[in-house]
Tab-separated table of C-alpha atoms and ligand atoms in Angstrom:
chain	number	residue	atom	x	y	z
A	1	UNK	CA	0.000	0.000	0.000
A	2	UNK	CA	1.389	3.376	-0.921
A	3	UNK	CA	0.869	6.214	1.502
A	4	UNK	CA	-1.040	9.272	0.436
A	5	UNK	CA	1.108	12.282	-0.247
A	6	UNK	CA	0.563	15.452	1.786
A	7	UNK	CA	2.007	18.889	1.148
A	8	UNK	CA	1.615	22.115	3.045
A	9	UNK	CA	3.407	25.404	3.456
A	10	UNK	CA	3.648	28.190	5.980
A	11	UNK	CA	5.037	31.687	5.483
A	12	UNK	CA	7.963	32.883	7.608
A	13	UNK	CA	6.447	36.301	8.173
A	14	UNK	CA	6.855	36.549	11.958
A	15	UNK	CA	9.448	35.849	14.628
A	16	UNK	CA	7.148	33.430	16.361
A	17	UNK	CA	4.180	31.243	15.554
A	18	UNK	CA	1.255	31.694	17.913
A	19	UNK	CA	-0.965	29.180	19.639
A	20	UNK	CA	-3.587	29.485	16.878
A	21	UNK	CA	-1.039	28.511	14.222
A	22	UNK	CA	-0.043	25.522	16.306
A	23	UNK	CA	-3.473	24.221	17.284
A	24	UNK	CA	-5.056	25.164	13.958
A	25	UNK	CA	-2.357	24.005	11.571
A	26	UNK	CA	0.991	22.674	12.746
A	27	UNK	CA	-0.528	20.123	15.145
A	28	UNK	CA	-2.320	18.493	12.192
A	29	UNK	CA	0.914	18.486	10.216
A	30	UNK	CA	2.499	16.548	13.053
A	31	UNK	CA	-0.364	14.050	13.119
A	32	UNK	CA	-0.434	13.607	9.342
A	33	UNK	CA	3.290	12.831	9.033
A	34	UNK	CA	2.812	9.451	10.741
A	35	UNK	CA	0.482	7.930	8.180
A	36	UNK	CA	1.286	9.959	5.087
A	37	UNK	CA	4.227	10.780	2.919
A	38	UNK	CA	4.366	14.384	4.055
A	39	UNK	CA	6.196	17.361	2.547
A	40	UNK	CA	6.275	20.547	4.605
A	41	UNK	CA	7.719	23.701	3.261
A	42	UNK	CA	8.607	27.076	4.749
A	43	UNK	CA	7.491	29.256	1.849
A	44	UNK	CA	10.154	31.930	2.008
A	45	UNK	CA	9.625	32.969	-1.639
A	46	UNK	CA	5.979	33.700	-0.933
A	47	UNK	CA	7.092	35.866	1.973
A	48	UNK	CA	8.878	38.141	-0.535
A	49	UNK	CA	5.470	39.501	-1.534
A	50	UNK	CA	5.730	41.516	1.676
A	51	UNK	CA	8.785	43.746	1.739
A	52	UNK	CA	10.990	42.539	4.572
A	53	UNK	CA	14.426	43.480	5.781
A	54	UNK	CA	16.876	40.757	4.545
A	55	UNK	CA	18.289	40.028	7.995
A	56	UNK	CA	14.780	39.651	9.335
A	57	UNK	CA	13.652	37.341	6.532
A	58	UNK	CA	16.669	35.125	7.144
A	59	UNK	CA	16.043	35.055	10.879
A	60	UNK	CA	12.365	34.300	10.457
A	61	UNK	CA	12.907	31.510	7.940
A	62	UNK	CA	15.269	29.718	10.323
A	63	UNK	CA	13.070	30.474	13.326
A	64	UNK	CA	10.052	29.018	11.506
A	65	UNK	CA	11.903	25.825	10.679
A	66	UNK	CA	13.207	25.522	14.250
A	67	UNK	CA	9.733	26.011	15.693
A	68	UNK	CA	8.192	23.455	13.341
A	69	UNK	CA	10.745	20.878	14.465
A	70	UNK	CA	10.313	21.817	18.129
A	71	UNK	CA	6.536	21.474	17.756
A	72	UNK	CA	6.933	17.922	16.473
A	73	UNK	CA	7.435	18.112	12.711
A	74	UNK	CA	10.076	15.400	12.495
A	75	UNK	CA	12.607	15.672	9.640
A	76	UNK	CA	13.077	11.888	9.849
A	77	UNK	CA	9.372	11.226	9.330
A	78	UNK	CA	8.581	13.867	6.736
A	79	UNK	CA	10.379	16.082	4.250
A	80	UNK	CA	10.904	19.533	5.755
A	81	UNK	CA	12.548	22.184	3.589
A	82	UNK	CA	12.758	25.794	2.522
A	83	UNK	CA	10.962	26.623	-0.712
A	84	UNK	CA	13.895	28.667	-2.069
A	85	UNK	CA	16.172	25.632	-1.756
A	86	UNK	CA	14.281	23.796	-4.493
A	87	UNK	CA	14.446	25.907	-7.654
A	88	UNK	CA	11.829	23.765	-9.417
A	89	UNK	CA	9.184	25.742	-7.511
A	90	UNK	CA	9.992	28.862	-9.540
A	91	UNK	CA	10.309	26.887	-12.745
A	92	UNK	CA	6.929	25.206	-12.455
A	93	UNK	CA	5.514	28.490	-11.145
A	94	UNK	CA	6.187	30.082	-14.542
A	95	UNK	CA	4.416	27.238	-16.333
A	96	UNK	CA	1.414	27.751	-14.043
A	97	UNK	CA	1.421	31.477	-14.841
A	98	UNK	CA	1.231	30.620	-18.530
A	99	UNK	CA	-1.721	28.347	-17.856
A	100	UNK	CA	-3.788	30.568	-15.577
A	101	UNK	CA	-6.145	33.151	-17.014
A	102	UNK	CA	-5.760	36.788	-16.059
A	103	UNK	CA	-9.412	36.976	-15.067
A	104	UNK	CA	-9.200	33.748	-13.118
A	105	UNK	CA	-6.232	35.033	-11.121
A	106	UNK	CA	-7.952	38.393	-10.616
A	107	UNK	CA	-10.798	36.629	-8.819
A	108	UNK	CA	-8.612	35.337	-5.987
A	109	UNK	CA	-10.048	36.909	-2.844
A	110	UNK	CA	-6.747	36.924	-0.966
A	111	UNK	CA	-5.235	39.018	-3.767
A	112	UNK	CA	-8.253	41.307	-3.885
A	113	UNK	CA	-8.191	41.886	-0.116
A	114	UNK	CA	-4.471	42.421	0.150
A	115	UNK	CA	-4.159	44.628	-2.918
A	116	UNK	CA	-7.138	46.715	-1.875
A	117	UNK	CA	-5.539	47.332	1.485
A	118	UNK	CA	-2.266	48.615	0.044
A	119	UNK	CA	-3.455	50.179	-3.248
A	120	UNK	CA	-2.334	49.310	-6.805
A	121	UNK	CA	0.882	51.302	-6.737
A	122	UNK	CA	2.113	49.518	-3.658
A	123	UNK	CA	0.957	46.061	-4.729
A	124	UNK	CA	3.730	43.957	-6.253
A	125	UNK	CA	3.105	41.664	-9.228
A	126	UNK	CA	4.237	38.760	-7.045
A	127	UNK	CA	1.127	39.151	-4.936
A	128	UNK	CA	-0.913	38.593	-8.095
A	129	UNK	CA	1.067	35.528	-9.164
A	130	UNK	CA	1.267	34.159	-5.598
A	131	UNK	CA	-1.430	31.480	-6.178
A	132	UNK	CA	0.372	30.150	-9.258
A	133	UNK	CA	3.549	29.657	-7.230
A	134	UNK	CA	1.441	27.960	-4.578
A	135	UNK	CA	-0.023	25.666	-7.259
A	136	UNK	CA	3.530	24.773	-8.269
A	137	UNK	CA	4.416	23.989	-4.624
A	138	UNK	CA	1.606	21.487	-4.532
A	139	UNK	CA	1.732	19.957	-8.025
A	140	UNK	CA	5.497	19.373	-8.025
A	141	UNK	CA	5.008	16.762	-5.314
A	142	UNK	CA	1.877	15.159	-6.825
A	143	UNK	CA	0.176	15.831	-3.481
A	144	UNK	CA	-3.133	14.085	-2.765
A	145	UNK	CA	-3.982	16.210	0.263
A	146	UNK	CA	-3.221	19.795	1.200
A	147	UNK	CA	-3.916	20.601	4.856
A	148	UNK	CA	-4.818	24.286	5.079
A	149	UNK	CA	-7.203	26.680	6.784
A	150	UNK	CA	-10.547	27.590	5.219
A	151	UNK	CA	-9.080	30.818	3.765
A	152	UNK	CA	-6.906	28.758	1.397
A	153	UNK	CA	-9.720	26.741	-0.157
A	154	UNK	CA	-9.893	28.972	-3.231
A	155	UNK	CA	-6.173	28.594	-3.922
A	156	UNK	CA	-6.468	24.817	-3.786
A	157	UNK	CA	-9.451	24.930	-6.154
A	158	UNK	CA	-7.373	27.003	-8.561
A	159	UNK	CA	-4.567	24.466	-8.260
A	160	UNK	CA	-6.974	21.664	-9.171
A	161	UNK	CA	-8.278	23.636	-12.140
A	162	UNK	CA	-4.763	24.311	-13.407
A	163	UNK	CA	-3.734	20.670	-12.972
A	164	UNK	CA	-6.846	19.459	-14.781
A	165	UNK	CA	-6.335	21.941	-17.607
A	166	UNK	CA	-2.714	20.916	-18.045
A	167	UNK	CA	-3.585	17.218	-18.024
A	168	UNK	CA	-6.262	17.572	-20.646
A	169	UNK	CA	-4.151	19.758	-22.940
A	170	UNK	CA	-0.799	18.045	-22.615
A	171	UNK	CA	-1.484	14.586	-21.237
A	172	UNK	CA	-1.652	13.202	-17.732
A	173	UNK	CA	1.042	14.923	-15.703
A	174	UNK	CA	-0.319	16.041	-12.341
A	175	UNK	CA	-2.237	14.466	-9.498
A	176	UNK	CA	-5.352	16.543	-8.688
A	177	UNK	CA	-4.963	17.600	-5.042
A	178	UNK	CA	-7.706	17.927	-2.487
A	179	UNK	CA	-7.942	20.506	0.255
A	180	UNK	CA	-7.879	18.932	3.692
A	181	UNK	CA	-9.543	21.704	5.627
A	182	UNK	CA	-8.403	21.816	9.204
A	183	UNK	CA	-10.994	21.150	11.861
A	184	UNK	CA	-12.915	24.252	12.857
A	185	UNK	CA	-12.816	23.119	16.499
A	186	UNK	CA	-9.179	24.066	16.554
A	187	UNK	CA	-9.899	27.744	16.037
A	188	UNK	CA	-8.276	29.756	18.793
A	189	UNK	CA	-9.412	33.263	19.619
A	190	UNK	CA	-7.656	36.363	20.879
A	191	UNK	CA	-7.379	36.500	24.682
A	192	UNK	CA	-8.385	40.160	24.866
A	193	UNK	CA	-10.947	40.073	22.081
A	194	UNK	CA	-12.274	36.511	22.269
A	195	UNK	CA	-14.813	36.958	19.482
A	196	UNK	CA	-12.084	37.341	16.852
A	197	UNK	CA	-9.426	34.812	15.983
A	198	UNK	CA	-5.958	34.929	17.450
A	199	UNK	CA	-3.922	36.605	14.744
A	200	UNK	CA	-0.487	38.016	14.218
A	201	UNK	CA	-2.028	41.084	12.675
A	202	UNK	CA	-3.986	41.925	15.848
A	203	UNK	CA	-3.769	45.525	17.036
A	204	UNK	CA	-2.186	44.443	20.274
A	205	UNK	CA	-0.123	41.347	21.056
A	206	UNK	CA	-1.627	41.206	24.568
A	207	UNK	CA	-4.148	38.625	23.419
A	208	UNK	CA	-1.725	36.524	21.369
A	209	UNK	CA	0.227	33.606	22.892
A	210	UNK	CA	3.497	33.297	21.040
A	211	UNK	CA	5.486	30.065	21.062
A	212	UNK	CA	8.762	31.964	21.482
A	213	UNK	CA	7.634	34.276	24.284
A	214	UNK	CA	8.980	33.598	27.763
A	215	UNK	CA	6.819	31.547	30.152
A	216	UNK	CA	6.431	34.642	32.355
A	217	UNK	CA	5.029	36.766	29.539
A	218	UNK	CA	2.606	34.072	28.447
A	219	UNK	CA	1.424	33.315	31.985
A	220	UNK	CA	0.711	37.006	32.471
A	221	UNK	CA	-1.227	37.270	29.213
A	222	UNK	CA	-3.484	34.398	30.228
A	223	UNK	CA	-4.035	35.642	33.763
A	224	UNK	CA	-5.002	39.070	32.450
A	225	UNK	CA	-7.183	37.749	29.632
A	226	UNK	CA	-10.589	39.327	29.173
A	227	UNK	CA	-13.008	38.450	31.949
A	228	UNK	CA	-16.535	37.443	30.990
A	229	UNK	CA	-19.588	38.314	33.045
A	230	UNK	CA	-20.772	35.735	35.593
A	231	UNK	CA	-18.509	33.555	37.701
A	232	UNK	CA	-18.915	29.976	36.591
A	233	UNK	CA	-16.478	28.159	34.358
A	234	UNK	CA	-18.792	26.936	31.607
A	235	UNK	CA	-18.418	26.529	27.862
A	236	UNK	CA	-20.777	29.011	26.213
A	237	UNK	CA	-19.275	30.821	23.269
A	238	UNK	CA	-22.024	33.435	23.102
A	239	UNK	CA	-22.165	34.461	26.740
A	240	UNK	CA	-18.675	33.483	27.854
A	241	UNK	CA	-16.390	33.793	24.830
A	242	UNK	CA	-13.282	34.364	26.964
A	243	UNK	CA	-13.773	31.382	29.258
A	244	UNK	CA	-14.843	29.185	26.331
A	245	UNK	CA	-11.659	30.062	24.479
A	246	UNK	CA	-9.559	29.206	27.540
A	247	UNK	CA	-11.441	25.907	27.897
A	248	UNK	CA	-10.672	25.121	24.247
A	249	UNK	CA	-6.990	25.896	24.789
A	250	UNK	CA	-6.767	23.841	28.001
A	251	UNK	CA	-8.560	20.909	26.412
A	252	UNK	CA	-6.450	20.979	23.242
A	253	UNK	CA	-3.191	20.981	25.202
A	254	UNK	CA	-4.117	18.689	28.103
A	255	UNK	CA	-6.173	16.260	26.049
A	256	UNK	CA	-8.978	16.401	28.627
A	257	UNK	CA	-12.574	16.942	27.581
A	258	UNK	CA	-14.315	20.261	28.093
A	259	UNK	CA	-17.038	18.714	30.252
A	260	UNK	CA	-14.409	17.130	32.482
A	261	UNK	CA	-12.846	20.561	32.926
A	262	UNK	CA	-16.197	22.175	33.666
A	263	UNK	CA	-16.778	19.679	36.494
A	264	UNK	CA	-13.297	20.175	37.860
A	265	UNK	CA	-13.836	23.933	38.115
A	266	UNK	CA	-17.439	23.856	39.308
A	267	UNK	CA	-17.776	26.421	42.101
A	268	UNK	CA	-14.203	27.614	41.712
A	269	UNK	CA	-14.357	30.961	39.901
A	270	UNK	CA	-12.427	32.503	37.062
A	271	UNK	CA	-9.226	33.361	38.935
A	272	UNK	CA	-8.348	29.779	39.807
A	273	UNK	CA	-9.250	28.640	36.349
A	274	UNK	CA	-7.074	31.222	34.600
A	275	UNK	CA	-4.089	30.288	36.783
A	276	UNK	CA	-4.530	26.644	35.882
A	277	UNK	CA	-4.776	27.410	32.177
A	278	UNK	CA	-1.645	29.568	32.496
A	279	UNK	CA	0.190	26.590	34.043
A	280	UNK	CA	-1.023	24.199	31.363
A	281	UNK	CA	0.053	26.495	28.522
A	282	UNK	CA	3.374	27.432	30.059
A	283	UNK	CA	4.265	23.822	30.922
A	284	UNK	CA	3.365	22.740	27.406
A	285	UNK	CA	5.315	25.471	25.644
A	286	UNK	CA	8.380	25.641	27.888
A	287	UNK	CA	10.233	22.609	26.415
A	288	UNK	CA	9.135	23.570	22.894
A	289	UNK	CA	10.594	27.058	23.176
A	290	UNK	CA	13.724	25.581	24.755
A	291	UNK	CA	14.142	23.102	21.896
A	292	UNK	CA	13.615	25.813	19.265
A	293	UNK	CA	16.245	28.000	20.937
A	294	UNK	CA	18.700	25.096	20.984
A	295	UNK	CA	18.116	24.416	17.305
A	296	UNK	CA	18.676	28.085	16.503
A	297	UNK	CA	21.896	28.151	18.463
A	298	UNK	CA	23.365	25.576	16.089
A	299	UNK	CA	22.513	27.393	12.894
A	300	UNK	CA	24.697	25.305	10.592
A	301	UNK	CA	23.196	22.123	12.044
A	302	UNK	CA	19.708	23.426	11.344
A	303	UNK	CA	20.652	24.442	7.799
A	304	UNK	CA	22.087	20.950	7.261
A	305	UNK	CA	18.746	19.414	8.263
A	306	UNK	CA	16.971	21.718	5.818
A	307	UNK	CA	19.472	20.896	3.081
A	308	UNK	CA	18.744	17.193	3.499
A	309	UNK	CA	15.051	17.964	3.290
A	310	UNK	CA	15.624	19.964	0.112
A	311	UNK	CA	17.611	17.105	-1.412
A	312	UNK	CA	14.780	14.664	-0.729
A	313	UNK	CA	12.223	17.142	-2.069
A	314	UNK	CA	14.243	17.842	-5.175
A	315	UNK	CA	14.284	14.194	-6.248
A	316	UNK	CA	10.501	14.334	-6.563
A	317	UNK	CA	10.353	17.897	-7.894
A	318	UNK	CA	12.890	17.215	-10.671
A	319	UNK	CA	10.937	14.256	-11.914
A	320	UNK	CA	7.677	16.171	-12.127
A	321	UNK	CA	9.322	19.153	-13.792
A	322	UNK	CA	11.038	16.932	-16.376
A	323	UNK	CA	7.778	15.303	-17.438
A	324	UNK	CA	6.065	18.704	-17.452
A	325	UNK	CA	8.710	20.169	-19.799
A	326	UNK	CA	8.603	17.101	-22.000
A	327	UNK	CA	4.825	17.147	-22.301
A	328	UNK	CA	4.928	20.852	-23.139
A	329	UNK	CA	7.304	20.219	-26.032
A	330	UNK	CA	10.338	21.897	-24.511
A	331	UNK	CA	13.435	20.308	-26.034
A	332	UNK	CA	15.552	18.129	-23.732
A	333	UNK	CA	19.068	19.381	-23.028
B	401	AMP	P1	-1.500	32.680	8.925
B	401	AMP	O1	-0.077	32.993	9.124
B	401	AMP	O2	-2.461	33.548	9.684
B	401	AMP	O3	-1.865	32.559	7.465
B	401	AMP	O4	-1.734	31.235	9.530
B	401	AMP	C1	-0.959	30.103	9.247
B	401	AMP	C2	-1.781	28.873	9.575
B	401	AMP	O5	-2.293	28.907	10.921
B	401	AMP	C3	-3.020	28.727	8.676
B	401	AMP	O6	-3.155	27.377	8.315
B	401	AMP	C4	-4.175	29.168	9.558
B	401	AMP	O7	-5.365	28.499	9.219
B	401	AMP	C5	-3.707	28.798	10.960
B	401	AMP	N1	-4.248	29.760	11.955
B	401	AMP	C6	-3.928	31.070	12.049
B	401	AMP	N2	-4.575	31.655	13.085
B	401	AMP	C7	-5.340	30.695	13.672
B	401	AMP	C8	-6.237	30.669	14.789
B	401	AMP	N3	-6.473	31.746	15.538
B	401	AMP	N4	-6.833	29.507	15.097
B	401	AMP	C9	-6.594	28.401	14.359
B	401	AMP	N5	-5.764	28.358	13.309
B	401	AMP	C10	-5.135	29.484	12.947
B	402	LIG	N1	-0.786	30.524	0.943
B	402	LIG	C1	-0.618	29.719	2.128
B	402	LIG	C2	-1.044	30.548	3.362
B	402	LIG	O1	-1.058	31.754	3.299
B	402	LIG	C3	0.818	29.268	2.297
B	402	LIG	C4	1.227	28.310	1.222
B	402	LIG	C5	2.120	28.521	0.210
B	402	LIG	C6	0.768	26.984	1.060
B	402	LIG	N2	2.266	27.418	-0.554
B	402	LIG	C7	1.453	26.456	-0.075
B	402	LIG	C8	-0.155	26.212	1.756
B	402	LIG	C9	1.200	25.160	-0.523
B	402	LIG	C10	-0.390	24.906	1.292
B	402	LIG	C11	0.278	24.395	0.167
B	402	LIG	O2	-1.338	29.969	4.394
């Protein structure tokens, strides 16, 4: 039996992932690597669509890789690499650009939102062609499944359309991938504004638990999280969004059910509960942060791990690109 192939990518746009990224995305990556042939990619080329200081981009790419490993993405069980290390991504990206329609690409909502925010003059062409590079990321590896958040569904649909179009014009070349939309239950909200999702673009970082923050900072953020009305620790997203969010976090990290936690805290009040959640989060993240820092201390060791990942990835990528070129009628060298 051959294992299904999985591919996903995450942008190195911040110094630290937050708890939402972990519980909503990376945790599923870790689970999927055991029963699938998984390829995980830090999409540093995609991150160039946002102008970033070179030293910062470098730091964030390595920090992202270190955090993924510390969170359980195991380079011995999956293929973990940096997108820029495998040049086939750019090469197939161009082919995808020549396949996609201008109107089709113009309908991508992520492009529309982002370009509207910054205005045409400050929008780079790379933001427009971003989904075609993403399609290349996926199709190069003949991925069956692409674990992503709901916001990426449209990009995966586009990828399927492009793959199907190529196959029917030039002969069977690409596997049609399916979006594997991450469970909605894993949505984590902001601690200060618990009706909106925890996000790196929040106005204030007070409500965002970052993997790389110190245990003290994170404990404080949880203890000073928004207090709902009432006093009982009960899961009720409408009336107690703050407490419900903390229950979700506790349950996701401790593996205990929400109803079990409600009984444990019956009659105990918010203060006790928040302290316990702070302990659970801090105890969970402490060794992860420690491991990420250790990995970052040995930078050449970390780069060597990524190089091995890139070598494994390239074997597959080369093969797909070669058959793509051949089917297109590009002359062999
Ligand atoms: P982003 O950098 O916001 O695009 O997020 C990277 C990944 O983390 C995506 O797969 C998102 O779906 C996931 N993610 C981001 N924020 C949250 C959140 N608050 N709760 C659950 N998942 C999230
Ligand atoms: N666009 C994705 C995001 O913003 C990141 C990404 C790039 C990706 N290439 C990918 C996700 C390939 C899945 C597969 O989250």
